[in-house]
Structure formats: structure tokens, C-alpha cells
PDB file of C-alpha atoms in Angstrom:
ATOM      1  CA  UNK J  15     -36.434 -42.272  21.178  1.00  0.00           C
ATOM      2  CA  UNK J  16     -34.120 -41.650  17.844  1.00  0.00           C
ATOM      3  CA  UNK J  17     -34.133 -38.054  18.949  1.00  0.00           C
ATOM      4  CA  UNK J  18     -32.661 -35.116  16.133  1.00  0.00           C
ATOM      5  CA  UNK J  19     -32.534 -36.945  12.613  1.00  0.00           C
ATOM      6  CA  UNK J  20     -31.047 -35.303  10.020  1.00  0.00           C
ATOM      7  CA  UNK J  21     -30.284 -36.345   6.161  1.00  0.00           C
ATOM      8  CA  UNK J  22     -28.127 -36.584   4.551  1.00  0.00           C
ATOM      9  CA  UNK J  23     -25.275 -36.505   6.469  1.00  0.00           C
ATOM     10  CA  UNK J  24     -23.001 -34.837   3.159  1.00  0.00           C
ATOM     11  CA  UNK J  25     -23.587 -33.223  -0.051  1.00  0.00           C
ATOM     12  CA  UNK J  26     -21.920 -31.397  -2.504  1.00  0.00           C
ATOM     13  CA  UNK J  27     -23.975 -29.076  -5.051  1.00  0.00           C
ATOM     14  CA  UNK J  28     -22.960 -26.760  -7.634  1.00  0.00           C
ATOM     15  CA  UNK J  29     -22.993 -23.027  -7.287  1.00  0.00           C
ATOM     16  CA  UNK J  30     -27.116 -21.884  -8.347  1.00  0.00           C
ATOM     17  CA  UNK J  31     -28.399 -25.480  -7.551  1.00  0.00           C
ATOM     18  CA  UNK J  32     -31.255 -25.797  -4.572  1.00  0.00           C
ATOM     19  CA  UNK J  33     -31.719 -28.822  -1.897  1.00  0.00           C
ATOM     20  CA  UNK J  34     -33.713 -29.135   0.722  1.00  0.00           C
ATOM     21  CA  UNK J  35     -31.831 -30.349   4.330  1.00  0.00           C
ATOM     22  CA  UNK J  36     -33.959 -32.526   6.534  1.00  0.00           C
ATOM     23  CA  UNK J  37     -34.678 -32.531  10.231  1.00  0.00           C
ATOM     24  CA  UNK J  38     -37.015 -34.567  12.063  1.00  0.00           C
ATOM     25  CA  UNK J  39     -37.768 -34.895  16.505  1.00  0.00           C
ATOM     26  CA  UNK J  40     -39.775 -37.946  17.396  1.00  0.00           C
ATOM     27  CA  UNK J  41     -39.983 -36.051  21.167  1.00  0.00           C
ATOM     28  CA  UNK J  42     -42.779 -34.060  20.187  1.00  0.00           C
ATOM     29  CA  UNK J  43     -40.710 -30.493  21.118  1.00  0.00           C
ATOM     30  CA  UNK J  44     -42.153 -27.285  20.333  1.00  0.00           C
ATOM     31  CA  UNK J  45     -39.095 -25.353  19.869  1.00  0.00           C
ATOM     32  CA  UNK J  46     -36.882 -26.542  16.688  1.00  0.00           C
ATOM     33  CA  UNK J  47     -33.911 -24.662  14.805  1.00  0.00           C
ATOM     34  CA  UNK J  48     -31.442 -24.724  12.128  1.00  0.00           C
ATOM     35  CA  UNK J  49     -27.305 -23.131  12.998  1.00  0.00           C
ATOM     36  CA  UNK J  50     -24.654 -23.007  11.028  1.00  0.00           C
ATOM     37  CA  UNK J  51     -20.873 -24.205  11.856  1.00  0.00           C
ATOM     38  CA  UNK J  52     -18.422 -21.964  10.297  1.00  0.00           C
ATOM     39  CA  UNK J  53     -14.709 -22.493  11.666  1.00  0.00           C
ATOM     40  CA  UNK J  54     -13.779 -19.634  13.946  1.00  0.00           C
ATOM     41  CA  UNK J  55     -17.287 -18.335  14.150  1.00  0.00           C
ATOM     42  CA  UNK J  56     -19.044 -20.973  15.953  1.00  0.00           C
ATOM     43  CA  UNK J  57     -22.408 -22.102  15.965  1.00  0.00           C
ATOM     44  CA  UNK J  58     -24.835 -19.048  14.144  1.00  0.00           C
ATOM     45  CA  UNK J  59     -29.534 -19.233  14.139  1.00  0.00           C
ATOM     46  CA  UNK J  60     -30.069 -19.775  10.947  1.00  0.00           C
ATOM     47  CA  UNK J  61     -33.947 -20.070  11.155  1.00  0.00           C
ATOM     48  CA  UNK J  62     -36.270 -21.517  14.015  1.00  0.00           C
ATOM     49  CA  UNK J  63     -39.343 -22.321  15.048  1.00  0.00           C
ATOM     50  CA  UNK J  64     -41.614 -21.931  18.161  1.00  0.00           C
ATOM     51  CA  UNK J  65     -44.889 -24.595  17.006  1.00  0.00           C
ATOM     52  CA  UNK J  66     -46.180 -25.480  13.529  1.00  0.00           C
ATOM     53  CA  UNK J  67     -46.874 -22.689  11.367  1.00  0.00           C
ATOM     54  CA  UNK J  68     -44.960 -20.322  13.119  1.00  0.00           C
ATOM     55  CA  UNK J  69     -41.040 -19.451  12.039  1.00  0.00           C
ATOM     56  CA  UNK J  70     -38.954 -16.559  11.873  1.00  0.00           C
ATOM     57  CA  UNK J  71     -35.440 -15.186  11.256  1.00  0.00           C
ATOM     58  CA  UNK J  72     -32.347 -15.926  12.844  1.00  0.00           C
ATOM     59  CA  UNK J  73     -28.914 -14.479  12.603  1.00  0.00           C
ATOM     60  CA  UNK J  74     -28.028 -15.630   9.127  1.00  0.00           C
ATOM     61  CA  UNK J  75     -31.119 -15.733   7.587  1.00  0.00           C
ATOM     62  CA  UNK J  76     -30.400 -14.848   3.967  1.00  0.00           C
ATOM     63  CA  UNK J  77     -30.365 -17.590   1.242  1.00  0.00           C
ATOM     64  CA  UNK J  78     -32.284 -19.344   3.258  1.00  0.00           C
ATOM     65  CA  UNK J  79     -35.375 -20.619   3.332  1.00  0.00           C
ATOM     66  CA  UNK J  80     -38.141 -22.853   6.089  1.00  0.00           C
ATOM     67  CA  UNK J  81     -42.018 -24.070   6.781  1.00  0.00           C
ATOM     68  CA  UNK J  82     -42.982 -25.660  10.085  1.00  0.00           C
ATOM     69  CA  UNK J  83     -46.068 -28.001   8.676  1.00  0.00           C
ATOM     70  CA  UNK J  84     -46.011 -30.749  11.414  1.00  0.00           C
ATOM     71  CA  UNK J  85     -44.549 -30.763  14.926  1.00  0.00           C
ATOM     72  CA  UNK J  86     -42.227 -33.599  14.479  1.00  0.00           C
ATOM     73  CA  UNK J  87     -40.106 -31.601  10.822  1.00  0.00           C
ATOM     74  CA  UNK J  88     -38.452 -28.712   9.959  1.00  0.00           C
ATOM     75  CA  UNK J  89     -36.796 -28.910   6.123  1.00  0.00           C
ATOM     76  CA  UNK J  90     -33.809 -25.806   5.121  1.00  0.00           C
ATOM     77  CA  UNK J  91     -33.954 -24.999   1.903  1.00  0.00           C
ATOM     78  CA  UNK J  92     -31.441 -23.782  -0.652  1.00  0.00           C
ATOM     79  CA  UNK J  93     -33.211 -21.877  -3.398  1.00  0.00           C
ATOM     80  CA  UNK J  94     -29.874 -21.117  -5.117  1.00  0.00           C
ATOM     81  CA  UNK J  95     -26.704 -22.653  -3.490  1.00  0.00           C
ATOM     82  CA  UNK J  96     -24.132 -20.319  -3.114  1.00  0.00           C
ATOM     83  CA  UNK J  97     -20.189 -21.026  -2.064  1.00  0.00           C
ATOM     84  CA  UNK J  98     -20.526 -19.169   0.750  1.00  0.00           C
ATOM     85  CA  UNK J  99     -22.990 -22.004   1.887  1.00  0.00           C
ATOM     86  CA  UNK J 100     -20.471 -23.973   2.349  1.00  0.00           C
ATOM     87  CA  UNK J 101     -20.676 -24.735   5.880  1.00  0.00           C
ATOM     88  CA  UNK J 102     -21.651 -27.528   8.488  1.00  0.00           C
ATOM     89  CA  UNK J 103     -25.389 -27.424   9.516  1.00  0.00           C
ATOM     90  CA  UNK J 104     -27.029 -28.346  12.777  1.00  0.00           C
ATOM     91  CA  UNK J 105     -30.708 -28.529  13.327  1.00  0.00           C
ATOM     92  CA  UNK J 106     -32.347 -28.548  17.361  1.00  0.00           C
ATOM     93  CA  UNK J 107     -35.159 -28.804  19.323  1.00  0.00           C
ATOM     94  CA  UNK J 108     -36.284 -28.290  22.472  1.00  0.00           C
ATOM     95  CA  UNK J 109     -39.427 -27.162  24.463  1.00  0.00           C
ATOM     96  CA  UNK J 110     -40.376 -24.583  27.569  1.00  0.00           C
ATOM     97  CA  UNK J 111     -40.899 -26.811  29.902  1.00  0.00           C
ATOM     98  CA  UNK J 112     -39.276 -26.514  33.584  1.00  0.00           C
ATOM     99  CA  UNK J 113     -35.508 -24.906  34.234  1.00  0.00           C
ATOM    100  CA  UNK J 114     -34.312 -27.889  35.958  1.00  0.00           C
ATOM    101  CA  UNK J 115     -34.493 -30.404  33.029  1.00  0.00           C
ATOM    102  CA  UNK J 116     -34.546 -27.890  30.108  1.00  0.00           C
ATOM    103  CA  UNK J 117     -32.208 -29.183  27.510  1.00  0.00           C
ATOM    104  CA  UNK J 118     -31.587 -28.171  23.580  1.00  0.00           C
ATOM    105  CA  UNK J 119     -30.958 -31.163  21.193  1.00  0.00           C
ATOM    106  CA  UNK J 120     -28.322 -31.132  18.433  1.00  0.00           C
ATOM    107  CA  UNK J 121     -28.966 -32.900  15.373  1.00  0.00           C
ATOM    108  CA  UNK J 122     -25.382 -34.884  14.270  1.00  0.00           C
ATOM    109  CA  UNK J 123     -25.132 -32.248  11.670  1.00  0.00           C
ATOM    110  CA  UNK J 124     -24.882 -31.953   8.043  1.00  0.00           C
ATOM    111  CA  UNK J 125     -22.052 -31.283   5.475  1.00  0.00           C
ATOM    112  CA  UNK J 126     -22.285 -28.882   2.535  1.00  0.00           C
ATOM    113  CA  UNK J 127     -19.800 -28.503   0.325  1.00  0.00           C
ATOM    114  CA  UNK J 128     -21.076 -25.570  -2.746  1.00  0.00           C
ATOM    115  CA  UNK J 129     -18.492 -25.532  -5.737  1.00  0.00           C
TER     116      UNK J 129
ATOM    117  CA  UNK U  30     -28.639  -8.790  22.617  1.00  0.00           C
ATOM    118  CA  UNK U  31     -26.576 -11.068  23.836  1.00  0.00           C
ATOM    119  CA  UNK U  32     -23.442 -12.442  23.201  1.00  0.00           C
ATOM    120  CA  UNK U  33     -20.674 -14.642  24.829  1.00  0.00           C
ATOM    121  CA  UNK U  34     -16.768 -14.079  24.417  1.00  0.00           C
ATOM    122  CA  UNK U  35     -14.833 -17.150  24.647  1.00  0.00           C
ATOM    123  CA  UNK U  36     -11.360 -16.578  25.870  1.00  0.00           C
ATOM    124  CA  UNK U  37      -8.747 -19.103  23.878  1.00  0.00           C
ATOM    125  CA  UNK U  38      -9.341 -20.393  20.718  1.00  0.00           C
ATOM    126  CA  UNK U  39      -7.124 -23.350  21.805  1.00  0.00           C
ATOM    127  CA  UNK U  40      -6.284 -24.640  25.004  1.00  0.00           C
ATOM    128  CA  UNK U  41      -3.691 -27.278  26.175  1.00  0.00           C
ATOM    129  CA  UNK U  42      -3.501 -29.072  29.284  1.00  0.00           C
ATOM    130  CA  UNK U  43      -1.766 -31.970  30.381  1.00  0.00           C
ATOM    131  CA  UNK U  44      -4.056 -35.420  31.875  1.00  0.00           C
ATOM    132  CA  UNK U  45      -4.534 -34.681  35.333  1.00  0.00           C
ATOM    133  CA  UNK U  46      -3.989 -31.072  35.266  1.00  0.00           C
ATOM    134  CA  UNK U  47      -6.695 -28.686  36.058  1.00  0.00           C
ATOM    135  CA  UNK U  48      -9.122 -27.620  33.206  1.00  0.00           C
ATOM    136  CA  UNK U  49     -10.524 -23.735  32.581  1.00  0.00           C
ATOM    137  CA  UNK U  50     -12.196 -22.268  30.034  1.00  0.00           C
ATOM    138  CA  UNK U  51     -13.141 -19.014  29.549  1.00  0.00           C
ATOM    139  CA  UNK U  52     -16.279 -17.140  29.080  1.00  0.00           C
ATOM    140  CA  UNK U  53     -17.559 -14.083  29.420  1.00  0.00           C
ATOM    141  CA  UNK U  54     -21.026 -12.615  28.599  1.00  0.00           C
ATOM    142  CA  UNK U  55     -22.607  -9.484  27.503  1.00  0.00           C
ATOM    143  CA  UNK U  56     -27.139  -9.448  28.592  1.00  0.00           C
ATOM    144  CA  UNK U  57     -28.917  -6.759  29.093  1.00  0.00           C
ATOM    145  CA  UNK U  58     -31.582  -9.289  30.883  1.00  0.00           C
ATOM    146  CA  UNK U  59     -30.577 -11.981  33.215  1.00  0.00           C
ATOM    147  CA  UNK U  60     -28.571 -14.686  31.237  1.00  0.00           C
ATOM    148  CA  UNK U  61     -29.272 -18.148  30.707  1.00  0.00           C
ATOM    149  CA  UNK U  62     -25.958 -19.721  30.484  1.00  0.00           C
ATOM    150  CA  UNK U  63     -25.071 -22.996  28.494  1.00  0.00           C
ATOM    151  CA  UNK U  64     -21.829 -25.087  27.875  1.00  0.00           C
ATOM    152  CA  UNK U  65     -21.913 -27.402  25.081  1.00  0.00           C
ATOM    153  CA  UNK U  66     -19.389 -30.299  24.006  1.00  0.00           C
ATOM    154  CA  UNK U  67     -18.531 -31.048  20.576  1.00  0.00           C
ATOM    155  CA  UNK U  68     -16.599 -34.137  19.994  1.00  0.00           C
ATOM    156  CA  UNK U  69     -15.193 -35.049  16.510  1.00  0.00           C
ATOM    157  CA  UNK U  70     -17.431 -35.263  13.885  1.00  0.00           C
ATOM    158  CA  UNK U  71     -20.446 -34.982  16.167  1.00  0.00           C
ATOM    159  CA  UNK U  72     -22.995 -32.817  17.430  1.00  0.00           C
ATOM    160  CA  UNK U  73     -23.034 -30.733  20.397  1.00  0.00           C
ATOM    161  CA  UNK U  74     -24.227 -32.144  23.474  1.00  0.00           C
ATOM    162  CA  UNK U  75     -25.315 -29.918  26.649  1.00  0.00           C
ATOM    163  CA  UNK U  76     -22.100 -30.323  29.269  1.00  0.00           C
ATOM    164  CA  UNK U  77     -24.353 -27.923  31.891  1.00  0.00           C
ATOM    165  CA  UNK U  78     -26.458 -25.015  32.729  1.00  0.00           C
ATOM    166  CA  UNK U  79     -26.868 -22.118  34.861  1.00  0.00           C
ATOM    167  CA  UNK U  80     -30.881 -20.916  35.419  1.00  0.00           C
ATOM    168  CA  UNK U  81     -30.654 -18.893  37.845  1.00  0.00           C
ATOM    169  CA  UNK U  82     -31.629 -21.455  40.393  1.00  0.00           C
ATOM    170  CA  UNK U  83     -27.289 -22.237  41.800  1.00  0.00           C
ATOM    171  CA  UNK U  84     -24.277 -20.100  40.563  1.00  0.00           C
ATOM    172  CA  UNK U  85     -22.169 -23.448  41.323  1.00  0.00           C
ATOM    173  CA  UNK U  86     -23.601 -25.254  38.449  1.00  0.00           C
ATOM    174  CA  UNK U  87     -22.228 -29.107  37.735  1.00  0.00           C
ATOM    175  CA  UNK U  88     -22.360 -31.451  34.384  1.00  0.00           C
ATOM    176  CA  UNK U  89     -21.503 -34.056  33.662  1.00  0.00           C
ATOM    177  CA  UNK U  90     -17.986 -35.626  32.973  1.00  0.00           C
ATOM    178  CA  UNK U  91     -16.791 -34.127  36.283  1.00  0.00           C
ATOM    179  CA  UNK U  92     -17.043 -30.520  34.778  1.00  0.00           C
ATOM    180  CA  UNK U  93     -18.758 -27.250  36.681  1.00  0.00           C
ATOM    181  CA  UNK U  94     -18.527 -23.825  36.098  1.00  0.00           C
ATOM    182  CA  UNK U  95     -19.747 -20.907  38.149  1.00  0.00           C
ATOM    183  CA  UNK U  96     -22.004 -18.380  37.512  1.00  0.00           C
ATOM    184  CA  UNK U  97     -20.009 -14.422  38.668  1.00  0.00           C
ATOM    185  CA  UNK U  98     -22.162 -11.703  38.164  1.00  0.00           C
ATOM    186  CA  UNK U  99     -19.794  -8.929  39.252  1.00  0.00           C
ATOM    187  CA  UNK U 100     -17.226 -10.601  36.284  1.00  0.00           C
ATOM    188  CA  UNK U 101     -19.777 -11.370  33.780  1.00  0.00           C
ATOM    189  CA  UNK U 102     -17.819 -14.850  33.228  1.00  0.00           C
ATOM    190  CA  UNK U 103     -18.986 -18.292  33.021  1.00  0.00           C
ATOM    191  CA  UNK U 104     -16.517 -19.992  33.475  1.00  0.00           C
ATOM    192  CA  UNK U 105     -15.784 -23.956  32.544  1.00  0.00           C
ATOM    193  CA  UNK U 106     -13.285 -26.399  35.238  1.00  0.00           C
ATOM    194  CA  UNK U 107     -12.256 -29.689  36.214  1.00  0.00           C
ATOM    195  CA  UNK U 108     -10.253 -30.536  38.457  1.00  0.00           C
ATOM    196  CA  UNK U 109      -8.302 -33.434  36.662  1.00  0.00           C
ATOM    197  CA  UNK U 110      -8.330 -33.804  32.871  1.00  0.00           C
ATOM    198  CA  UNK U 111      -8.963 -37.293  31.391  1.00  0.00           C
ATOM    199  CA  UNK U 112      -8.049 -37.755  27.254  1.00  0.00           C
ATOM    200  CA  UNK U 113     -11.721 -38.619  26.572  1.00  0.00           C
ATOM    201  CA  UNK U 114     -12.109 -34.537  27.196  1.00  0.00           C
ATOM    202  CA  UNK U 115     -10.507 -33.469  23.973  1.00  0.00           C
ATOM    203  CA  UNK U 116     -13.034 -32.194  22.049  1.00  0.00           C
ATOM    204  CA  UNK U 117     -14.941 -28.579  20.760  1.00  0.00           C
ATOM    205  CA  UNK U 118     -16.293 -26.429  23.718  1.00  0.00           C
ATOM    206  CA  UNK U 119     -18.689 -23.740  23.600  1.00  0.00           C
ATOM    207  CA  UNK U 120     -20.253 -21.199  25.908  1.00  0.00           C
ATOM    208  CA  UNK U 121     -23.838 -19.968  25.262  1.00  0.00           C
ATOM    209  CA  UNK U 122     -26.079 -17.370  25.957  1.00  0.00           C
ATOM    210  CA  UNK U 123     -29.573 -16.722  25.710  1.00  0.00           C
ATOM    211  CA  UNK U 124     -32.421 -14.540  27.700  1.00  0.00           C
ATOM    212  CA  UNK U 125     -34.850 -16.980  28.018  1.00  0.00           C
ATOM    213  CA  UNK U 126     -34.735 -21.326  28.593  1.00  0.00           C
ATOM    214  CA  UNK U 127     -37.208 -21.311  25.804  1.00  0.00           C
ATOM    215  CA  UNK U 128     -33.923 -20.936  24.572  1.00  0.00           C
ATOM    216  CA  UNK U 129     -34.666 -21.494  20.525  1.00  0.00           C
ATOM    217  CA  UNK U 130     -32.274 -18.286  20.452  1.00  0.00           C
ATOM    218  CA  UNK U 131     -28.928 -19.601  21.535  1.00  0.00           C
ATOM    219  CA  UNK U 132     -25.953 -16.961  20.960  1.00  0.00           C
ATOM    220  CA  UNK U 133     -22.768 -19.611  20.913  1.00  0.00           C
ATOM    221  CA  UNK U 134     -19.435 -18.196  21.519  1.00  0.00           C
ATOM    222  CA  UNK U 135     -16.822 -18.962  19.020  1.00  0.00           C
ATOM    223  CA  UNK U 136     -15.591 -22.114  21.002  1.00  0.00           C
ATOM    224  CA  UNK U 137     -12.373 -23.411  22.136  1.00  0.00           C
ATOM    225  CA  UNK U 138     -10.021 -26.484  21.323  1.00  0.00           C
ATOM    226  CA  UNK U 139      -9.416 -28.371  24.118  1.00  0.00           C
ATOM    227  CA  UNK U 140      -6.386 -30.735  23.927  1.00  0.00           C
ATOM    228  CA  UNK U 141      -4.944 -32.947  26.147  1.00  0.00           C
ATOM    229  CA  UNK U 142      -1.034 -33.661  26.553  1.00  0.00           C
ATOM    230  CA  UNK U 143      -0.385 -37.406  27.849  1.00  0.00           C
TER     231      UNK U 143
END
């Protein structure tokens, strides 16, 4: 299994540009999430999905859109990038199995700079 | 709403010394608690989790944590620090172990002094 993969690893955008951060998992997990990591603030939840066709907002959803058309993929869209969206973005997936075997798996991250 | 507070954004310990990273939680329901480790330029890896089965939880790499409801704490410890433990550590809380909605602390960067 490749686990959780994210592309690209690095991206530089100009203010106002749009782009999509890709996330895919091959573990057949129901749940997928997007977090952003900023210095001194830990990770904050942007959007999450509990299954194909079902998404919901997290703590910091403004400026981001998501959709989940398949179990495997959960792209994050920035419609009009702003410098405040400069961050490291992590995708994660998990399943609602037994507590003893439960784990949320994280991708390697995408480092985004908006100038 | 759930939240966690990590005391100390930076902790330094000597190689071979005890590692103690502090985490206090706030939750309106019995919480599920997690410790994650992040090595430089990598994603997060689960160290251990508390899901109410046992208050003393053992994880990977010799780490363990004890859930203390009376103190609302879930501190992470390791008896003897190793150079490879240098990383950033995050405490997180969820009200369910479906866990698509983790709330993270601000992190503690652990430095190991040779």
C-alpha cells in the first residue's frame, strides 16, 4: 500500500491564482481530512469527509473547497489564493474500525507559499 | 468543544534523561486522546492513543502516556531519551475514535542534548 499520497510537495502561487491540492489513499478508508499547519498553532482542520459524496467544514474552512466523488480521492481547492493561505497542508485518512486498531494516517504534506 | 493545551513549546533534555511532555485536555464528553510525532519535513505518525481501555498506554519507540481524569492530563513520557527522539510532538483530542475531527495542541519541539 502507498498509504496517503499528496501532490505536489511544494507549490508557489501568486495572490488570486487558483489551484488544487491532490490527496489519495489506497486503504479504502471512509474518513478523509485536510489540515493546515502553521508555526505555533499546531494543525487545524479545514474540511473533512465521512464518505464519498459527504463533506463538512472544519475549524478553518474559509477560502477552501472540497469534494469527494470517490473513496480514494479528496482534493482541496483554493479558488483565489491569499498570502494568509501560506502553510503546510496535510491530508489524513482513517476508518471507523475497532478502537484498538484505529489510526489516522497522514500524508507527507504540501508546502504552499502564496506571494 | 474539545481542546488540548501543551505546556512548553520547546523542551530540551540530555540523552539518557527522562522525557516528559505535558498535555492537558478539556472535553465535555469522555475523550479519545492521541500523541503524534512529526520528524522534520515529514507527516505525522501516531505514537499512542487512549480509547478508555486502559489508563496507562504504551506506544511505539518506548513512549507511554497515562490518562488522569482527575487532572485532565495525558502526559507523554519516555524513561531514557535517545538522539532519534528529536522531533515535534502533538497531543490531540477527539470525542469519538472515528476521529475525522481531531483537535490538536500547538506542539512541543523536543531537543536532545548529546
